[in-house]
Coordinates of N, CA and C in Angstrom, one line a residue:
M179 N 108.4 4.4 99.2 CA 109.1 3.5 100.5 C 109.6 2.2 100.0
S180 N 110.7 1.8 100.2 CA 111.4 0.7 100.0 C 112.1 0.2 101.3
D181 N 112.0 -1.1 101.1 CA 112.8 -2.0 102.1 C 113.6 -2.5 101.5
I182 N 114.9 -2.8 102.3 CA 116.2 -3.7 101.4 C 116.0 -5.0 102.3
K183 N 116.1 -6.1 101.5 CA 116.1 -7.6 102.0 C 117.3 -8.3 101.4
T184 N 118.0 -9.0 102.7 CA 119.2 -9.6 102.4 C 118.8 -11.1 102.4
F185 N 119.1 -11.8 101.8 CA 119.1 -13.5 101.8 C 120.0 -14.4 101.7
P186 N 119.8 -15.8 102.3 CA 121.0 -16.7 102.3 C 121.8 -16.5 101.0
D187 N 121.4 -16.0 99.8 CA 122.4 -16.0 98.8 C 123.4 -14.7 98.9
N188 N 123.2 -14.0 99.8 CA 123.9 -12.8 100.4 C 123.6 -11.8 99.1
R189 N 122.6 -11.8 98.4 CA 122.1 -10.6 97.6 C 121.2 -10.1 98.2
T190 N 121.2 -8.7 98.0 CA 120.3 -7.8 98.4 C 119.4 -7.4 97.7
Y191 N 118.1 -7.4 97.9 CA 116.9 -6.8 96.8 C 116.1 -5.8 97.6
K192 N 116.0 -4.9 96.8 CA 115.1 -3.5 97.2 C 113.7 -3.6 96.7
V193 N 112.5 -3.6 97.5 CA 111.2 -3.7 97.2 C 110.4 -2.3 97.3
R194 N 110.2 -1.8 96.0 CA 109.5 -0.5 96.1 C 108.0 -0.5 95.9
A195 N 107.4 0.3 96.4 CA 106.0 0.5 95.8 C 106.0 1.6 94.7
R196 N 106.0 1.3 93.6 CA 106.2 2.6 92.7 C 104.9 3.1 92.4
G197 N 104.9 4.6 92.2 CA 103.7 5.2 91.6 C 102.5 5.3 92.4
I198 N 102.3 4.7 93.7 CA 101.2 4.7 94.4 C 101.4 5.5 95.8
K199 N 101.4 6.7 95.9 CA 102.0 7.4 97.2 C 101.0 7.0 98.5
N200 N 100.1 6.5 98.2 CA 99.0 6.3 99.4 C 98.8 4.7 99.7
W201 N 100.0 3.8 99.0 CA 99.8 2.5 99.3 C 99.6 2.1 100.9
R202 N 100.2 2.8 101.7 CA 99.9 2.4 103.2 C 98.5 2.5 103.5
D203 N 97.6 3.2 102.7 CA 96.2 3.2 103.2 C 95.6 1.8 102.8
Y204 N 96.1 1.0 102.1 CA 95.5 -0.5 101.9 C 96.1 -1.4 102.7
N205 N 95.0 -2.4 103.0 CA 95.2 -3.5 103.7 C 95.3 -4.7 102.9
T206 N 95.3 -4.6 101.5 CA 95.4 -5.9 100.7 C 96.2 -5.4 99.7
V207 N 97.2 -6.3 98.9 CA 98.0 -6.1 97.9 C 97.9 -7.2 97.0
R208 N 97.8 -7.0 95.7 CA 97.7 -8.1 94.4 C 99.0 -8.0 93.9
L209 N 99.6 -9.4 94.0 CA 101.0 -9.5 93.3 C 100.6 -10.2 91.7
E210 N 101.0 -9.5 90.8 CA 100.5 -10.1 89.4 C 102.0 -10.7 89.1
I211 N 101.9 -12.2 89.2 CA 103.0 -13.0 88.5 C 103.1 -13.3 87.4
S212 N 104.2 -13.0 86.4 CA 104.2 -13.5 85.1 C 105.2 -14.8 85.2
V213 N 104.4 -15.8 84.9 CA 105.5 -17.0 85.0 C 106.6 -16.8 83.8
G214 N 107.6 -17.0 84.2 CA 108.9 -17.1 83.1 C 109.6 -15.8 83.2
Q215 N 109.3 -14.8 84.1 CA 110.2 -13.8 84.4 C 110.9 -14.1 85.5
E216 N 112.3 -13.6 85.4 CA 113.3 -13.9 86.5 C 113.1 -13.2 87.4
Y217 N 112.3 -12.0 87.4 CA 112.0 -11.1 88.6 C 110.9 -11.5 89.6
H218 N 110.3 -12.8 89.1 CA 109.0 -13.4 89.8 C 109.6 -14.9 90.2
E219 N 111.1 -14.8 90.5 CA 111.7 -16.2 90.8 C 112.4 -16.1 92.3
G220 N 112.6 -17.3 92.6 CA 113.6 -17.0 93.8 C 113.6 -16.2 94.6
A221 N 114.7 -15.6 95.0 CA 115.2 -14.7 96.0 C 114.4 -13.4 95.9
K222 N 114.2 -13.0 94.4 CA 113.8 -11.8 94.2 C 112.0 -12.0 94.4
L223 N 111.3 -13.1 94.2 CA 110.1 -13.2 94.6 C 109.9 -13.4 96.0
E224 N 110.9 -13.7 96.7 CA 110.9 -14.1 98.2 C 110.7 -12.6 98.8
A225 N 111.8 -11.8 98.2 CA 111.8 -10.4 99.1 C 110.5 -9.8 98.8
T226 N 109.8 -10.1 97.6 CA 108.5 -9.1 97.4 C 107.7 -9.6 98.3
L227 N 107.4 -11.0 98.4 CA 106.5 -11.8 99.5 C 106.8 -11.4 100.8
K228 N 107.9 -11.1 101.3 CA 108.2 -10.9 102.6 C 107.7 -9.6 102.8
W229 N 108.1 -8.5 101.9 CA 107.7 -7.2 101.8 C 106.0 -7.1 102.0
A230 N 105.5 -7.6 101.2 CA 103.9 -7.8 101.1 C 103.5 -8.3 102.5
H231 N 104.1 -9.1 103.2 CA 103.8 -9.9 104.3 C 103.7 -8.8 105.4
E232 N 104.9 -8.1 105.3 CA 105.2 -7.0 106.6 C 104.4 -5.9 106.2
N233 N 103.8 -5.7 105.3 CA 103.0 -4.2 105.0 C 101.6 -4.5 104.7
F234 N 100.9 -5.5 104.6 CA 99.8 -5.8 104.4 C 99.1 -7.2 105.0
E235 N 97.9 -6.8 105.5 CA 96.9 -7.8 106.2 C 96.8 -9.2 105.1
T236 N 96.8 -8.7 103.7 CA 96.5 -9.9 102.8 C 97.1 -9.5 101.6
A237 N 97.7 -10.6 101.1 CA 98.6 -10.7 99.9 C 97.8 -11.7 99.0
H238 N 97.4 -11.3 97.8 CA 96.7 -12.0 96.7 C 97.9 -12.2 95.8
L239 N 98.0 -13.5 95.4 CA 98.9 -13.6 94.4 C 98.2 -14.1 92.8
L240 N 98.1 -13.5 92.0 CA 97.6 -13.9 90.7 C 98.4 -14.2 89.8
L241 N 98.4 -15.6 89.7 CA 99.3 -16.0 88.7 C 99.2 -16.4 87.4
G242 N 100.2 -15.6 86.6 CA 99.6 -15.5 85.3 C 100.4 -16.7 84.5
D243 N 99.7 -17.8 84.3 CA 100.5 -18.7 83.9 C 99.8 -19.2 82.3
S244 N 98.5 -19.5 82.5 CA 97.9 -20.0 81.2 C 97.8 -18.7 80.3
V245 N 97.9 -17.7 80.7 CA 97.9 -16.6 79.7 C 99.1 -16.6 78.9
Q246 N 100.4 -17.3 79.3 CA 101.6 -17.2 78.4 C 101.2 -18.1 77.3
H247 N 100.3 -18.8 77.1 CA 99.9 -19.4 76.1 C 100.2 -18.7 74.7
F248 N 99.6 -17.2 74.9 CA 99.6 -16.3 73.8 C 101.2 -16.0 73.0
N249 N 102.2 -16.0 74.1 CA 103.4 -16.0 74.0 C 103.9 -17.2 73.3
L250 N 103.6 -18.2 73.8 CA 104.2 -19.6 73.1 C 103.6 -19.6 71.7
M251 N 102.5 -19.2 71.7 CA 101.8 -19.3 70.0 C 102.4 -18.8 69.2
Y252 N 103.0 -17.3 69.7 CA 103.5 -16.5 68.5 C 105.1 -16.8 68.7
E253 N 105.6 -17.0 69.6 CA 107.3 -17.1 69.8 C 107.9 -18.5 69.4
H254 N 106.9 -19.5 69.4 CA 107.4 -20.8 69.2 C 106.3 -21.4 67.8
A255 N 105.1 -20.9 67.4 CA 104.3 -21.3 66.5 C 103.8 -22.2 67.0
M256 N 103.2 -22.5 68.3 CA 102.5 -23.7 68.9 C 101.1 -23.3 68.8
D257 N 100.2 -24.6 68.3 CA 98.8 -24.5 68.5 C 98.2 -24.0 69.7
K258 N 97.0 -23.6 69.7 CA 96.5 -23.2 71.2 C 96.4 -24.2 72.1
P259 N 96.0 -25.4 71.8 CA 95.8 -26.5 72.6 C 97.1 -26.8 73.4
D260 N 98.0 -27.1 72.5 CA 99.4 -27.3 73.2 C 100.0 -26.3 73.8
A261 N 99.8 -25.1 73.4 CA 100.3 -23.8 74.2 C 99.9 -23.4 75.4
L262 N 98.2 -24.0 75.5 CA 97.9 -23.7 77.0 C 98.2 -25.1 77.8
L263 N 98.3 -26.2 77.2 CA 98.7 -27.3 78.1 C 100.1 -26.9 78.6
Y264 N 101.1 -26.4 77.9 CA 102.5 -26.2 78.1 C 102.6 -25.2 79.2
A265 N 101.8 -24.1 78.9 CA 101.8 -22.9 80.0 C 101.3 -23.2 81.3
R266 N 100.1 -24.1 81.4 CA 99.6 -24.6 82.5 C 100.5 -25.5 83.1
C267 N 101.6 -26.3 82.4 CA 102.4 -27.2 83.2 C 103.7 -26.3 83.7
E268 N 103.9 -25.2 83.0 CA 104.9 -23.7 83.5 C 104.5 -23.3 84.7
G269 N 103.1 -23.3 85.0 CA 102.7 -22.6 86.2 C 102.8 -23.6 87.3
D270 N 102.5 -24.9 87.0 CA 102.7 -26.0 88.1 C 104.0 -26.2 88.5
Q271 N 105.0 -25.9 87.5 CA 106.4 -26.1 88.0 C 106.8 -24.9 88.8
W272 N 106.2 -23.6 88.4 CA 106.6 -22.2 89.1 C 106.1 -22.5 90.6
L273 N 104.9 -22.9 90.9 CA 104.4 -23.3 92.2 C 105.2 -24.1 92.9
A274 N 105.8 -25.2 92.3 CA 106.6 -26.3 93.0 C 108.0 -25.8 93.2
R275 N 108.5 -24.9 92.4 CA 109.9 -24.2 92.3 C 109.9 -23.1 93.4
N276 N 108.7 -22.6 93.9 CA 108.7 -21.5 94.9 C 108.0 -21.8 95.8
N277 N 107.7 -23.1 96.2 CA 106.9 -23.8 97.2 C 107.3 -23.1 98.6
D278 N 108.6 -23.0 98.8 CA 109.1 -22.8 100.3 C 108.7 -21.4 100.4
A279 N 109.1 -20.4 99.7 CA 108.5 -18.8 99.9 C 107.0 -18.9 99.9
L280 N 106.4 -19.5 99.2 CA 104.8 -19.4 99.5 C 104.5 -20.2 100.6
A281 N 104.8 -21.2 101.2 CA 104.5 -21.7 102.4 C 104.8 -20.7 103.6
R282 N 106.1 -20.1 103.4 CA 106.4 -19.3 104.5 C 105.7 -17.7 104.7
Y283 N 105.2 -17.3 103.5 CA 104.3 -16.0 103.4 C 103.1 -16.2 103.3
Q284 N 102.5 -17.3 102.8 CA 101.0 -17.8 102.6 C 100.2 -16.7 101.8
P285 N 100.6 -16.5 100.7 CA 99.7 -15.6 100.0 C 98.4 -16.2 99.2
V286 N 97.4 -15.6 99.2 CA 96.3 -16.3 98.6 C 96.6 -16.2 97.3
I287 N 96.7 -17.6 96.5 CA 97.1 -17.8 95.2 C 95.9 -18.0 94.5
T288 N 95.6 -17.2 93.0 CA 94.8 -17.5 92.2 C 95.3 -17.7 91.2
R289 N 95.1 -18.7 90.4 CA 95.6 -19.0 89.0 C 94.7 -18.4 87.9
W290 N 95.4 -17.8 86.8 CA 94.7 -17.5 85.7 C 93.6 -18.1 85.3
D291 N 93.5 -19.2 85.2 CA 92.1 -20.1 84.7 C 91.1 -20.1 85.7
E292 N 91.7 -20.0 86.9 CA 90.5 -20.0 88.1 C 89.6 -18.8 87.5
I293 N 90.0 -17.4 87.2 CA 89.6 -16.4 87.0 C 88.7 -16.6 85.6
K294 N 89.0 -17.3 84.6 CA 88.6 -17.3 83.1 C 87.4 -18.4 83.5
S295 N 87.5 -19.4 84.6 CA 86.7 -20.4 84.5 C 85.2 -19.7 85.1
Q296 N 85.3 -18.6 85.6 CA 84.2 -18.0 86.1 C 83.0 -17.7 85.3
P297 N 81.5 -17.9 85.7 CA 80.8 -17.5 84.7 C 80.8 -15.5 84.5
K298 N 81.2 -15.3 85.5 CA 81.6 -13.7 85.2 C 82.5 -13.2 84.3
Y299 N 83.4 -14.1 83.9 CA 84.2 -13.7 83.0 C 83.7 -13.9 81.5
F300 N 83.0 -14.6 81.2 CA 82.1 -14.5 79.9 C 81.5 -13.1 79.5
W301 N 81.2 -12.5 80.6 CA 80.3 -11.3 80.7 C 81.4 -10.2 80.8
A302 N 82.4 -10.4 81.6 CA 83.7 -9.2 81.3 C 84.1 -9.4 80.0
R303 N 84.4 -10.5 79.5 CA 85.3 -10.6 78.2 C 84.5 -9.8 77.0
H304 N 83.0 -9.9 77.3 CA 82.2 -9.4 76.4 C 82.1 -8.1 76.3
K305 N 82.1 -7.6 77.7 CA 82.2 -6.1 77.8 C 83.4 -5.7 77.3
V306 N 84.6 -6.3 77.5 CA 85.8 -5.6 76.9 C 86.0 -5.8 75.3
N307 N 85.4 -6.9 74.6 CA 85.5 -7.0 73.3 C 84.5 -5.9 72.6
K308 N 83.4 -5.6 73.4 CA 82.3 -4.5 72.8 C 83.0 -3.1 73.1
L309 N 84.1 -2.9 74.1 CA 84.6 -1.7 74.3 C 85.6 -1.7 73.1
Y310 N 86.4 -2.7 72.7 CA 87.2 -2.6 71.9 C 87.0 -2.2 70.5
F311 N 85.8 -2.8 70.0 CA 85.0 -2.6 68.8 C 84.2 -1.2 68.7
H312 N 83.9 -0.6 69.9 CA 83.0 0.2 69.7 C 83.6 1.8 70.4
N313 N 84.8 1.4 70.9 CA 85.2 2.8 71.6 C 86.6 3.2 71.0
T314 N 86.9 4.0 70.1 CA 88.1 4.3 69.6 C 89.0 4.7 70.3
E315 N 89.1 5.2 71.5 CA 90.1 5.5 72.5 C 90.6 4.4 72.8
F316 N 89.7 3.5 73.4 CA 90.1 2.1 73.9 C 90.9 1.3 72.8
S317 N 90.4 1.1 71.6 CA 90.8 0.3 70.6 C 92.3 1.0 70.2
H318 N 92.2 2.3 70.4 CA 93.5 3.1 69.8 C 94.4 2.8 70.9
A319 N 94.1 2.8 72.2 CA 95.3 2.5 73.4 C 95.7 1.2 73.0
V320 N 94.9 0.2 72.9 CA 95.4 -1.4 72.7 C 96.2 -1.4 71.7
N321 N 95.8 -0.8 70.6 CA 96.8 -0.9 69.1 C 97.9 -0.2 69.2
S322 N 98.0 0.9 69.9 CA 99.2 1.8 70.1 C 100.4 0.9 71.2
A323 N 99.7 0.1 72.1 CA 100.6 -0.7 72.9 C 101.0 -2.1 71.9
M324 N 100.1 -2.5 71.2 CA 100.7 -3.7 70.5 C 101.9 -3.2 69.5
I325 N 101.7 -1.8 68.9 CA 102.5 -1.4 67.9 C 104.1 -1.1 68.6
A326 N 103.8 -0.8 69.7 CA 105.0 -0.1 70.6 C 105.9 -1.6 70.9
K327 N 105.1 -2.6 71.2 CA 105.5 -3.8 71.8 C 106.5 -4.4 70.4
F328 N 105.7 -4.5 69.4 CA 106.2 -5.0 68.3 C 107.6 -4.2 67.9
T329 N 107.3 -3.0 67.9 CA 108.5 -2.1 67.4 C 109.8 -2.3 68.2
R330 N 109.7 -2.5 69.7 CA 110.5 -2.9 70.6 C 111.3 -4.4 70.2
S331 N 110.2 -5.2 69.9 CA 110.9 -6.5 69.7 C 111.8 -6.8 68.6
G332 N 111.8 -5.7 67.6 CA 112.7 -6.0 66.4 C 112.5 -7.1 65.7
D333 N 111.4 -7.7 65.6 CA 110.8 -8.6 64.8 C 110.7 -8.4 63.4
S334 N 110.6 -9.5 62.6 CA 110.5 -9.1 61.2 C 109.1 -8.5 60.9
P335 N 109.2 -7.4 60.1 CA 107.6 -6.9 59.6 C 106.9 -7.9 59.0
D336 N 107.1 -8.9 58.4 CA 106.3 -9.8 57.7 C 105.5 -10.6 58.8
R337 N 105.8 -10.5 60.3 CA 105.2 -11.1 61.4 C 104.1 -10.2 62.0
F338 N 104.1 -9.1 61.4 CA 103.2 -8.1 62.3 C 101.9 -8.5 62.2
N339 N 101.3 -9.0 61.2 CA 99.9 -9.4 61.5 C 99.5 -10.4 62.2
T340 N 100.4 -11.5 62.2 CA 100.2 -12.5 63.1 C 100.5 -11.9 64.7
F341 N 101.6 -11.3 65.0 CA 101.6 -10.5 66.2 C 100.5 -9.9 66.7
C342 N 99.9 -9.0 65.6 CA 98.7 -7.9 65.9 C 97.4 -8.8 66.4
E343 N 97.3 -10.0 65.6 CA 96.2 -11.0 65.9 C 96.2 -11.5 67.4
I344 N 97.6 -12.1 67.7 CA 97.4 -12.9 68.9 C 97.8 -11.8 70.1
A345 N 98.3 -10.8 69.9 CA 98.5 -9.6 70.7 C 97.0 -9.0 71.1
T346 N 96.4 -8.8 70.1 CA 94.8 -8.3 70.5 C 94.2 -9.3 71.4
E347 N 94.1 -10.4 71.2 CA 93.4 -11.5 72.0 C 94.1 -11.6 73.3
Y348 N 95.4 -11.2 73.4 CA 96.1 -11.3 74.8 C 95.7 -10.2 75.7
L349 N 95.6 -9.0 75.1 CA 95.4 -7.7 75.7 C 94.0 -7.8 76.2
L350 N 93.1 -8.2 75.5 CA 91.6 -8.2 75.6 C 91.3 -9.2 76.8
E351 N 92.0 -10.3 76.9 CA 92.0 -11.5 77.8 C 92.5 -10.9 79.0
E352 N 93.5 -10.2 79.0 CA 94.2 -9.7 80.3 C 93.3 -8.8 80.9
T353 N 92.6 -8.0 80.3 CA 91.8 -6.7 80.5 C 90.7 -7.4 81.4
A354 N 90.0 -8.2 80.6 CA 88.7 -8.9 81.4 C 89.4 -9.8 82.6
V355 N 90.3 -10.5 82.5 CA 90.6 -10.8 83.9 C 91.3 -10.1 84.9
F356 N 91.8 -9.1 84.5 CA 92.2 -8.0 85.6 C 91.1 -7.3 86.0
A357 N 90.0 -7.1 85.3 CA 88.9 -6.4 85.6 C 88.4 -7.3 86.7
L358 N 88.1 -8.5 86.7 CA 87.4 -9.3 87.8 C 88.4 -9.7 88.7
A359 N 89.8 -9.7 88.6 CA 90.6 -9.9 89.8 C 90.5 -8.7 90.8
Y360 N 90.5 -7.3 90.2 CA 90.6 -6.2 90.8 C 89.3 -6.1 91.8
E361 N 88.3 -6.5 91.1 CA 86.9 -6.4 91.7 C 86.6 -7.3 92.8
Q362 N 87.4 -8.6 92.6 CA 87.2 -9.6 93.8 C 88.1 -9.5 94.9
M363 N 89.6 -9.2 94.6 CA 90.6 -9.1 95.4 C 90.7 -7.8 96.1
G364 N 90.4 -6.9 95.5 CA 90.5 -5.5 96.1 C 92.0 -5.1 96.1
G365 N 92.1 -3.9 97.2 CA 93.6 -3.4 97.3 C 94.2 -2.7 96.0
I366 N 95.6 -3.0 96.1 CA 96.3 -2.3 95.1 C 97.2 -3.3 94.6
S367 N 97.7 -3.1 93.3 CA 99.0 -3.9 92.6 C 100.3 -3.5 92.7

């Protein structure tokens, strides 16, 4: 299913529900926003919000802002406290930049740190870590995803170990946060 949306900039954007044939059976959608991605900005974001508003009773927007600190640590050699502060500021700016569309379609907005600050996060992360260290299928999947991402990046092989260290933490945190978000928000992504 797709809808074509035309916006004031005279651009047309096609919004599709990919990979889930029975998406109409759900009344809630989760929109996972990666701060810094062009497709989660401006008219493209507005087209997605409009589509969600027209097709679901509830739209949850999970703002992946502070999780970007992992990318900042790797790409800009920032230390963790500075990278977290910068990533949170980027989230604030994203909210301000997209305020008109957010106000118009009123999704329920949850920021990354809101999930991480919940007491349940500690237990979810503990379970994910345990799974990673004790389940070879899961650790293999995580490691394969990391290696594929590093290979696509074309980065220098001497940065591989640093990449793996940061990427492992990123993937384990993301898994724990998504597990809680999916449990609490319901619906489909």
